[in-house]
Amino acid sequence: MTAPLIDPFARPISYLRVSVTDRCDFRCVYCMSENMTFLPKKELLTLEELDRMCSTFVRLGVEKLRITGGEPLVRRNIMTFFRSMTRHLDAGTLKELTLTTNGSQMVRFASDLWDAGVRRVNISLDTLDEQKFADVTRWGRLPQVLKGIDAAKNAGLRVKINAVALKGFNDDELLRMTEWCAERDMDLTWIEVMPMGDIGNEDRLDQYWKLDDLRTQLAQHYTLTDLPESTGGPARYVRLEETGQKIGFITPLTHNFCESCNRVRLTCTGELFMCLGQEDNADLRSALRNHPGDDAPLEDAIRSAILRKPKGHDFDYSRQTVDGRVSRHMSHTGG
Ligand code: SAM
Ligand code: SF4
């Protein structure tokens, strides 16, 4: 029996988020600059290396894999990787295979994802207004994403919408987005904007919309019931009694969720980040590439990385400066 991954604060690590590419077909203003320099291909884990990496984590007790990026569905032949993970679902060792996507490629891939065993997807959508969508994503087009959402639902996938809460941008769409999701039987999660990466001139503090305010506004129109469930992450959920919908609030900056943290993040270059808000990481790619036929050094590298998982993160907006800012891009670590 392989011993499970337990960190120094007795938290079992059962959830791995994997960024499979740093590239994207959008340039969301809070995530990327318009002129991004992407990594050379040889830096990226190959699809075979991604398989070996994820399979090792599954062997060490990871039960949930979330594939992210960048935009995971723009990685060439990514379905090969999804299909290769199906064997762990079939074996019962992996309980959930899922992804976070901007939805732009969903028309093409929805039924392949279903066939690979994916049952739920998170699709990011910050606004229902075509012009605002074009503004916030710079390169994205709303109708394409709406078609993608329909395709995902038609393929049988359960869709949750993720929206970044931006003051002066989508605060006026709170009710419209809620109703639109309710009509389609979709849950909706709001994410507080985080201080990630160097993305140009945007001042994140100006855009910061506190989710407490959002919740208060929602409570003026709906009956909110707190849900006890925790996913081991920074999301808290309420049910809207009138619609039956679940609304999530991801508040990595204002809430202390760290004590129940069950996750680590693998970048597309094979670095393992033990905490979203800290720079410390472990180079798993060397452990993997230097020992082609032997997973033992990789297992050791993973175990010693987990022993360095910190108690919590350092984001802090409290003095109106972005203390604890991490310099890497969200698209590198995976959101
Ligand atoms: N491209 C995919 C997408 O957009 O869903 C997956 C990667 S994206 C980095 C994952 C999530 O992170 C998206 O929901 C996105 O809105 C969110 N995100 C990106 N930058 C963020 C930031 N600075 N603060 C909060 N959320 C952010
Ligand atoms: Fe691309 Fe997702 Fe970042 Fe937008 S949030 S630029 S869609 S990776």
Tab-separated table of C-alpha atoms and ligand atoms in Angstrom:
chain	number	residue	atom	x	y	z
A	1	MET	CA	0.000	0.000	0.000
A	2	THR	CA	1.376	3.436	-0.917
A	3	ALA	CA	1.159	5.961	1.939
A	4	PRO	CA	-1.101	8.916	1.085
A	5	LEU	CA	0.190	12.471	0.843
A	6	ILE	CA	-0.227	14.243	4.179
A	7	ASP	CA	1.284	17.672	4.747
A	8	PRO	CA	2.920	18.917	7.990
A	9	PHE	CA	-0.419	20.349	9.180
A	10	ALA	CA	-2.129	16.956	8.845
A	11	ARG	CA	-3.993	17.971	5.666
A	12	PRO	CA	-4.415	15.105	3.189
A	13	ILE	CA	-3.608	16.199	-0.369
A	14	SER	CA	-6.285	14.737	-2.626
A	15	TYR	CA	-6.703	17.420	-5.285
A	16	LEU	CA	-4.258	18.353	-8.048
A	17	ARG	CA	-4.765	21.266	-10.411
A	18	VAL	CA	-2.697	20.983	-13.547
A	19	SER	CA	-1.900	23.749	-15.981
A	20	VAL	CA	-1.316	22.076	-19.343
A	21	THR	CA	-0.321	25.200	-21.265
A	22	ASP	CA	0.486	28.861	-20.595
A	23	ARG	CA	-1.054	29.826	-23.946
A	24	CYS	CA	-4.523	31.160	-24.502
A	25	ASP	CA	-6.742	32.437	-27.291
A	26	PHE	CA	-7.965	35.274	-25.021
A	27	ARG	CA	-6.051	38.051	-23.250
A	28	CYS	CA	-8.239	38.810	-20.232
A	29	VAL	CA	-7.165	42.126	-18.731
A	30	TYR	CA	-6.790	40.776	-15.174
A	31	CYS	CA	-4.824	37.723	-16.306
A	32	MET	CA	-2.479	38.582	-19.179
A	33	SER	CA	-0.898	41.524	-20.892
A	34	GLU	CA	-1.753	42.032	-24.539
A	35	ASN	CA	1.752	41.077	-25.685
A	36	MET	CA	2.528	37.933	-23.787
A	37	THR	CA	5.740	36.017	-24.299
A	38	PHE	CA	4.988	32.334	-23.997
A	39	LEU	CA	7.343	29.584	-22.973
A	40	PRO	CA	9.367	27.657	-25.529
A	41	LYS	CA	7.805	24.284	-26.273
A	42	LYS	CA	10.674	22.259	-24.806
A	43	GLU	CA	9.988	23.783	-21.393
A	44	LEU	CA	6.491	22.319	-21.347
A	45	LEU	CA	5.730	18.851	-20.098
A	46	THR	CA	4.848	16.644	-23.045
A	47	LEU	CA	1.491	14.876	-23.025
A	48	GLU	CA	3.294	11.645	-22.030
A	49	GLU	CA	5.049	13.474	-19.181
A	50	LEU	CA	1.747	14.954	-18.046
A	51	ASP	CA	0.321	11.443	-17.974
A	52	ARG	CA	3.254	10.133	-15.926
A	53	MET	CA	3.070	13.073	-13.552
A	54	CYS	CA	-0.699	12.846	-12.981
A	55	SER	CA	-0.636	9.045	-12.742
A	56	THR	CA	2.012	9.298	-10.023
A	57	PHE	CA	-0.132	11.749	-8.065
A	58	VAL	CA	-3.136	9.439	-8.459
A	59	ARG	CA	-1.036	6.546	-7.152
A	60	LEU	CA	-0.177	8.736	-4.142
A	61	GLY	CA	-3.844	9.355	-3.352
A	62	VAL	CA	-4.957	12.274	-5.509
A	63	GLU	CA	-8.647	11.689	-6.302
A	64	LYS	CA	-9.520	14.829	-8.187
A	65	LEU	CA	-7.741	16.323	-11.187
A	66	ARG	CA	-8.632	19.728	-12.558
A	67	ILE	CA	-7.057	20.588	-15.898
A	68	THR	CA	-6.501	24.280	-16.469
A	69	GLY	CA	-4.068	26.730	-18.040
A	70	GLY	CA	-3.830	29.093	-19.956
A	71	GLU	CA	-6.617	27.686	-22.008
A	72	PRO	CA	-6.359	23.896	-21.694
A	73	LEU	CA	-8.350	23.227	-24.863
A	74	VAL	CA	-5.883	25.112	-27.094
A	75	ARG	CA	-3.092	22.655	-26.220
A	76	ARG	CA	-2.521	20.508	-29.295
A	77	ASN	CA	-3.854	16.939	-28.927
A	78	ILE	CA	-5.018	17.580	-25.381
A	79	MET	CA	-7.805	15.016	-25.837
A	80	THR	CA	-5.109	12.331	-25.932
A	81	PHE	CA	-4.225	13.322	-22.385
A	82	PHE	CA	-7.862	13.409	-21.217
A	83	ARG	CA	-8.447	9.984	-22.740
A	84	SER	CA	-5.329	8.635	-21.031
A	85	MET	CA	-6.726	9.694	-17.646
A	86	THR	CA	-9.926	7.705	-18.254
A	87	ARG	CA	-8.137	4.532	-17.116
A	88	HIS	CA	-7.794	5.964	-13.591
A	89	LEU	CA	-11.511	6.822	-13.538
A	90	ASP	CA	-12.306	3.293	-14.723
A	91	ALA	CA	-10.039	1.862	-12.015
A	92	GLY	CA	-11.864	3.927	-9.385
A	93	THR	CA	-8.649	5.510	-8.100
A	94	LEU	CA	-9.483	8.854	-9.695
A	95	LYS	CA	-12.923	10.089	-8.625
A	96	GLU	CA	-13.176	13.200	-10.757
A	97	LEU	CA	-11.578	14.519	-13.925
A	98	THR	CA	-12.603	18.058	-14.708
A	99	LEU	CA	-11.425	21.294	-16.277
A	100	THR	CA	-11.654	25.051	-16.156
A	101	THR	CA	-11.998	26.607	-19.587
A	102	ASN	CA	-12.941	29.856	-21.278
A	103	GLY	CA	-15.409	27.873	-23.385
A	104	SER	CA	-14.082	29.025	-26.752
A	105	GLN	CA	-13.282	25.468	-27.958
A	106	MET	CA	-16.212	23.696	-26.315
A	107	VAL	CA	-18.223	23.189	-29.492
A	108	ARG	CA	-15.343	21.112	-30.794
A	109	PHE	CA	-14.548	19.144	-27.664
A	110	ALA	CA	-17.659	18.790	-25.476
A	111	SER	CA	-18.627	15.270	-26.521
A	112	ASP	CA	-14.995	14.050	-26.507
A	113	LEU	CA	-14.696	15.309	-22.944
A	114	TRP	CA	-17.851	13.446	-21.985
A	115	ASP	CA	-16.510	10.283	-23.612
A	116	ALA	CA	-13.265	10.648	-21.626
A	117	GLY	CA	-15.258	10.630	-18.386
A	118	VAL	CA	-15.525	14.347	-17.668
A	119	ARG	CA	-18.906	15.110	-16.103
A	120	ARG	CA	-18.581	18.693	-14.888
A	121	VAL	CA	-16.807	21.742	-16.288
A	122	ASN	CA	-16.216	25.272	-15.077
A	123	ILE	CA	-16.624	27.844	-17.823
A	124	SER	CA	-15.433	31.388	-17.222
A	125	LEU	CA	-17.801	34.163	-18.228
A	126	ASP	CA	-17.627	37.623	-16.664
A	127	THR	CA	-20.367	39.412	-18.586
A	128	LEU	CA	-23.336	38.801	-20.877
A	129	ASP	CA	-22.742	41.998	-22.798
A	130	GLU	CA	-20.985	41.472	-26.129
A	131	GLN	CA	-18.982	44.679	-26.077
A	132	LYS	CA	-17.935	44.288	-22.458
A	133	PHE	CA	-16.938	40.687	-23.163
A	134	ALA	CA	-14.747	41.829	-26.046
A	135	ASP	CA	-13.238	44.511	-23.796
A	136	VAL	CA	-12.416	42.264	-20.855
A	137	THR	CA	-11.098	39.304	-22.858
A	138	ARG	CA	-9.497	41.566	-25.524
A	139	TRP	CA	-9.529	38.724	-28.088
A	140	GLY	CA	-12.668	36.792	-27.156
A	141	ARG	CA	-16.117	36.876	-28.741
A	142	LEU	CA	-19.210	36.263	-26.644
A	143	PRO	CA	-21.347	34.313	-29.176
A	144	GLN	CA	-18.595	31.698	-29.540
A	145	VAL	CA	-18.527	31.113	-25.775
A	146	LEU	CA	-22.316	31.015	-25.505
A	147	LYS	CA	-22.366	28.345	-28.214
A	148	GLY	CA	-19.680	26.504	-26.256
A	149	ILE	CA	-21.802	26.568	-23.108
A	150	ASP	CA	-24.776	25.166	-25.052
A	151	ALA	CA	-22.564	22.457	-26.545
A	152	ALA	CA	-21.292	21.436	-23.110
A	153	LYS	CA	-24.836	21.169	-21.768
A	154	ASN	CA	-26.039	19.264	-24.824
A	155	ALA	CA	-23.194	16.781	-24.363
A	156	GLY	CA	-24.493	16.128	-20.842
A	157	LEU	CA	-21.819	18.058	-18.962
A	158	ARG	CA	-22.841	19.919	-15.840
A	159	VAL	CA	-21.667	23.525	-16.255
A	160	LYS	CA	-20.698	25.942	-13.526
A	161	ILE	CA	-20.039	29.520	-14.529
A	162	ASN	CA	-17.071	31.350	-12.984
A	163	ALA	CA	-17.121	35.137	-13.045
A	164	VAL	CA	-14.420	37.468	-11.770
A	165	ALA	CA	-16.093	40.221	-9.739
A	166	LEU	CA	-14.954	43.591	-11.087
A	167	LYS	CA	-16.226	46.850	-9.701
A	168	GLY	CA	-17.418	49.264	-12.358
A	169	PHE	CA	-17.502	46.419	-14.863
A	170	ASN	CA	-19.933	43.643	-14.004
A	171	ASP	CA	-21.418	44.773	-10.683
A	172	ASP	CA	-24.475	45.974	-12.608
A	173	GLU	CA	-24.982	42.448	-14.013
A	174	LEU	CA	-25.303	40.603	-10.729
A	175	LEU	CA	-29.025	39.896	-11.099
A	176	ARG	CA	-28.966	39.372	-14.856
A	177	MET	CA	-26.172	36.818	-14.605
A	178	THR	CA	-27.903	35.062	-11.704
A	179	GLU	CA	-31.175	34.805	-13.637
A	180	TRP	CA	-29.455	33.765	-16.850
A	181	CYS	CA	-27.667	30.922	-15.042
A	182	ALA	CA	-30.847	29.908	-13.188
A	183	GLU	CA	-32.750	29.611	-16.492
A	184	ARG	CA	-30.071	27.175	-17.693
A	185	ASP	CA	-29.798	25.262	-14.415
A	186	MET	CA	-26.205	26.381	-13.896
A	187	ASP	CA	-24.476	27.290	-10.666
A	188	LEU	CA	-22.498	30.525	-10.577
A	189	THR	CA	-19.325	31.304	-8.664
A	190	TRP	CA	-17.891	34.755	-8.180
A	191	ILE	CA	-14.132	35.148	-7.807
A	192	GLU	CA	-12.465	38.074	-6.125
A	193	VAL	CA	-9.771	39.535	-8.362
A	194	MET	CA	-6.299	38.494	-7.264
A	195	PRO	CA	-2.950	40.276	-7.530
A	196	MET	CA	-1.219	37.981	-9.985
A	197	GLY	CA	1.535	38.653	-12.475
A	198	ASP	CA	2.603	41.754	-14.343
A	199	ILE	CA	-0.298	42.484	-16.644
A	200	GLY	CA	0.241	46.046	-17.722
A	201	ASN	CA	-1.336	49.213	-16.371
A	202	GLU	CA	-4.575	47.962	-14.890
A	203	ASP	CA	-4.818	48.798	-11.223
A	204	ARG	CA	-6.409	45.794	-9.578
A	205	LEU	CA	-7.244	47.752	-6.442
A	206	ASP	CA	-9.615	49.965	-8.438
A	207	GLN	CA	-11.389	46.893	-9.787
A	208	TYR	CA	-11.603	45.104	-6.460
A	209	TRP	CA	-15.258	44.313	-5.687
A	210	LYS	CA	-15.588	42.836	-2.242
A	211	LEU	CA	-17.727	39.715	-2.338
A	212	ASP	CA	-19.351	40.687	0.981
A	213	ASP	CA	-20.938	43.596	-0.910
A	214	LEU	CA	-21.988	41.284	-3.714
A	215	ARG	CA	-23.569	38.899	-1.213
A	216	THR	CA	-25.426	41.741	0.510
A	217	GLN	CA	-26.850	42.892	-2.826
A	218	LEU	CA	-27.897	39.353	-3.699
A	219	ALA	CA	-29.636	38.989	-0.324
A	220	GLN	CA	-31.825	41.988	-1.166
A	221	HIS	CA	-33.404	39.968	-3.984
A	222	TYR	CA	-33.128	36.328	-2.940
A	223	THR	CA	-33.298	34.195	0.192
A	224	LEU	CA	-29.765	32.926	0.809
A	225	THR	CA	-29.140	29.713	2.745
A	226	ASP	CA	-25.543	29.003	3.716
A	227	LEU	CA	-24.397	25.576	2.602
A	228	PRO	CA	-22.107	23.707	4.977
A	229	GLU	CA	-20.132	21.985	2.229
A	230	SER	CA	-16.506	22.809	1.751
A	231	THR	CA	-14.435	21.748	-1.219
A	232	GLY	CA	-11.219	22.221	0.735
A	233	GLY	CA	-10.653	25.443	-1.183
A	234	PRO	CA	-11.444	29.129	-0.949
A	235	ALA	CA	-15.071	28.777	-2.110
A	236	ARG	CA	-18.096	29.168	0.135
A	237	TYR	CA	-21.583	28.408	-1.148
A	238	VAL	CA	-25.147	29.555	-0.596
A	239	ARG	CA	-28.367	28.259	-2.103
A	240	LEU	CA	-30.877	30.719	-3.567
A	241	GLU	CA	-34.178	29.394	-2.286
A	242	GLU	CA	-36.177	30.954	-5.125
A	243	THR	CA	-34.161	29.301	-7.921
A	244	GLY	CA	-32.502	26.343	-6.188
A	245	GLN	CA	-29.189	27.504	-7.638
A	246	LYS	CA	-25.867	27.333	-5.864
A	247	ILE	CA	-23.887	30.552	-5.741
A	248	GLY	CA	-20.213	30.369	-4.808
A	249	PHE	CA	-17.905	33.023	-3.455
A	250	ILE	CA	-14.178	32.565	-3.913
A	251	THR	CA	-12.441	34.997	-1.610
A	252	PRO	CA	-8.792	34.046	-1.446
A	253	LEU	CA	-7.841	37.472	-0.134
A	254	THR	CA	-10.334	37.999	2.640
A	255	HIS	CA	-11.102	34.570	4.008
A	256	ASN	CA	-9.019	32.156	5.877
A	257	PHE	CA	-9.633	28.879	4.118
A	258	CYS	CA	-6.122	27.560	4.452
A	259	GLU	CA	-6.771	25.197	7.350
A	260	SER	CA	-8.802	22.859	5.144
A	261	CYS	CA	-6.605	23.171	2.043
A	262	ASN	CA	-6.391	19.834	0.217
A	263	ARG	CA	-4.734	20.914	-3.029
A	264	VAL	CA	-1.500	21.606	-4.844
A	265	ARG	CA	-0.871	23.037	-8.310
A	266	LEU	CA	1.350	21.778	-11.086
A	267	THR	CA	2.494	24.265	-13.720
A	268	CYS	CA	2.842	23.431	-17.380
A	269	THR	CA	6.621	23.265	-16.853
A	270	GLY	CA	6.371	20.757	-14.031
A	271	GLU	CA	6.846	22.991	-11.031
A	272	LEU	CA	4.703	22.088	-8.074
A	273	PHE	CA	3.282	25.032	-6.135
A	274	MET	CA	2.168	23.962	-2.709
A	275	CYS	CA	0.227	27.209	-2.127
A	276	LEU	CA	-1.350	29.626	-4.635
A	277	GLY	CA	-0.174	32.628	-2.627
A	278	GLN	CA	3.446	31.610	-2.042
A	279	GLU	CA	6.451	31.456	-4.343
A	280	ASP	CA	7.960	28.256	-2.960
A	281	ASN	CA	7.839	25.456	-5.514
A	282	ALA	CA	9.435	22.142	-6.324
A	283	ASP	CA	10.919	21.197	-9.683
A	284	LEU	CA	9.253	17.897	-10.515
A	285	ARG	CA	10.227	17.999	-14.176
A	286	SER	CA	13.886	17.182	-13.439
A	287	ALA	CA	12.878	14.289	-11.201
A	288	LEU	CA	10.771	13.010	-14.075
A	289	ARG	CA	13.082	13.699	-17.047
A	290	ASN	CA	16.264	12.512	-15.351
A	291	HIS	CA	14.731	9.118	-14.576
A	292	PRO	CA	12.777	8.009	-17.631
A	293	GLY	CA	11.985	4.467	-16.548
A	294	ASP	CA	11.711	4.954	-12.816
A	295	ASP	CA	8.985	6.848	-10.944
A	296	ALA	CA	10.573	6.431	-7.493
A	297	PRO	CA	12.625	9.687	-7.670
A	298	LEU	CA	9.478	11.548	-8.784
A	299	GLU	CA	7.501	10.091	-5.879
A	300	ASP	CA	10.262	11.171	-3.498
A	301	ALA	CA	10.300	14.685	-4.966
A	302	ILE	CA	6.513	14.934	-4.573
A	303	ARG	CA	6.616	13.694	-0.985
A	304	SER	CA	9.338	16.112	0.046
A	305	ALA	CA	7.497	19.000	-1.667
A	306	ILE	CA	4.312	18.197	0.272
A	307	LEU	CA	6.342	18.350	3.487
A	308	ARG	CA	7.080	22.005	2.600
A	309	LYS	CA	3.425	22.973	2.116
A	310	PRO	CA	2.990	26.173	4.130
A	311	LYS	CA	0.246	26.771	6.645
A	312	GLY	CA	-1.303	29.592	4.614
A	313	HIS	CA	-0.913	32.411	2.137
A	314	ASP	CA	0.103	36.066	2.443
A	315	PHE	CA	-2.224	37.997	0.149
A	316	ASP	CA	-3.196	41.219	1.843
A	317	TYR	CA	-5.090	44.218	0.470
A	318	SER	CA	-5.635	45.621	3.947
A	319	ARG	CA	-3.428	48.694	3.666
A	320	GLN	CA	-4.516	49.418	0.120
A	321	THR	CA	-1.248	48.170	-1.246
A	322	VAL	CA	-0.985	44.844	-2.887
A	323	ASP	CA	1.177	43.158	-0.311
A	324	GLY	CA	1.953	39.525	-0.833
A	325	ARG	CA	1.669	39.975	-4.595
A	326	VAL	CA	2.980	36.989	-6.468
A	327	SER	CA	4.806	37.771	-9.651
A	328	ARG	CA	3.864	34.766	-11.751
A	329	HIS	CA	0.884	34.764	-14.073
A	330	MET	CA	-2.279	32.876	-13.224
A	331	SER	CA	-2.028	31.231	-16.661
A	332	HIS	CA	1.295	29.690	-15.641
A	333	THR	CA	0.173	28.291	-12.301
A	334	GLY	CA	-3.383	27.569	-13.379
A	335	GLY	CA	-6.319	29.387	-11.851
B	1	SAM	N1	-8.498	29.835	-19.519
B	1	SAM	C1	-9.315	29.146	-18.584
B	1	SAM	C2	-10.402	30.060	-18.069
B	1	SAM	O1	-10.360	31.267	-18.294
B	1	SAM	O2	-11.302	29.524	-17.410
B	1	SAM	C3	-8.560	28.517	-17.421
B	1	SAM	C4	-7.443	29.300	-16.814
B	1	SAM	S1	-7.932	30.802	-16.001
B	1	SAM	C5	-6.357	31.377	-15.406
B	1	SAM	C6	-8.803	30.178	-14.577
B	1	SAM	C7	-9.670	31.161	-13.839
B	1	SAM	O3	-8.848	32.138	-13.233
B	1	SAM	C8	-10.673	31.903	-14.702
B	1	SAM	O4	-11.966	31.759	-14.150
B	1	SAM	C9	-10.213	33.332	-14.632
B	1	SAM	O5	-11.282	34.227	-14.720
B	1	SAM	C10	-9.521	33.377	-13.293
B	1	SAM	N2	-8.540	34.445	-13.144
B	1	SAM	C11	-7.532	34.778	-13.988
B	1	SAM	N3	-6.833	35.821	-13.494
B	1	SAM	C12	-7.401	36.154	-12.310
B	1	SAM	C13	-7.135	37.133	-11.325
B	1	SAM	N4	-6.142	37.987	-11.443
B	1	SAM	N5	-7.941	37.155	-10.228
B	1	SAM	C14	-8.961	36.278	-10.095
B	1	SAM	N6	-9.261	35.338	-10.976
B	1	SAM	C15	-8.498	35.270	-12.088
B	2	SF4	FE1	-6.985	33.025	-20.978
B	2	SF4	FE2	-8.351	32.143	-18.889
B	2	SF4	FE3	-6.400	33.958	-18.570
B	2	SF4	FE4	-8.628	34.691	-19.774
B	2	SF4	S1	-8.450	34.004	-17.653
B	2	SF4	S2	-6.536	35.127	-20.484
B	2	SF4	S3	-9.210	32.882	-20.816
B	2	SF4	S4	-6.151	31.912	-19.228
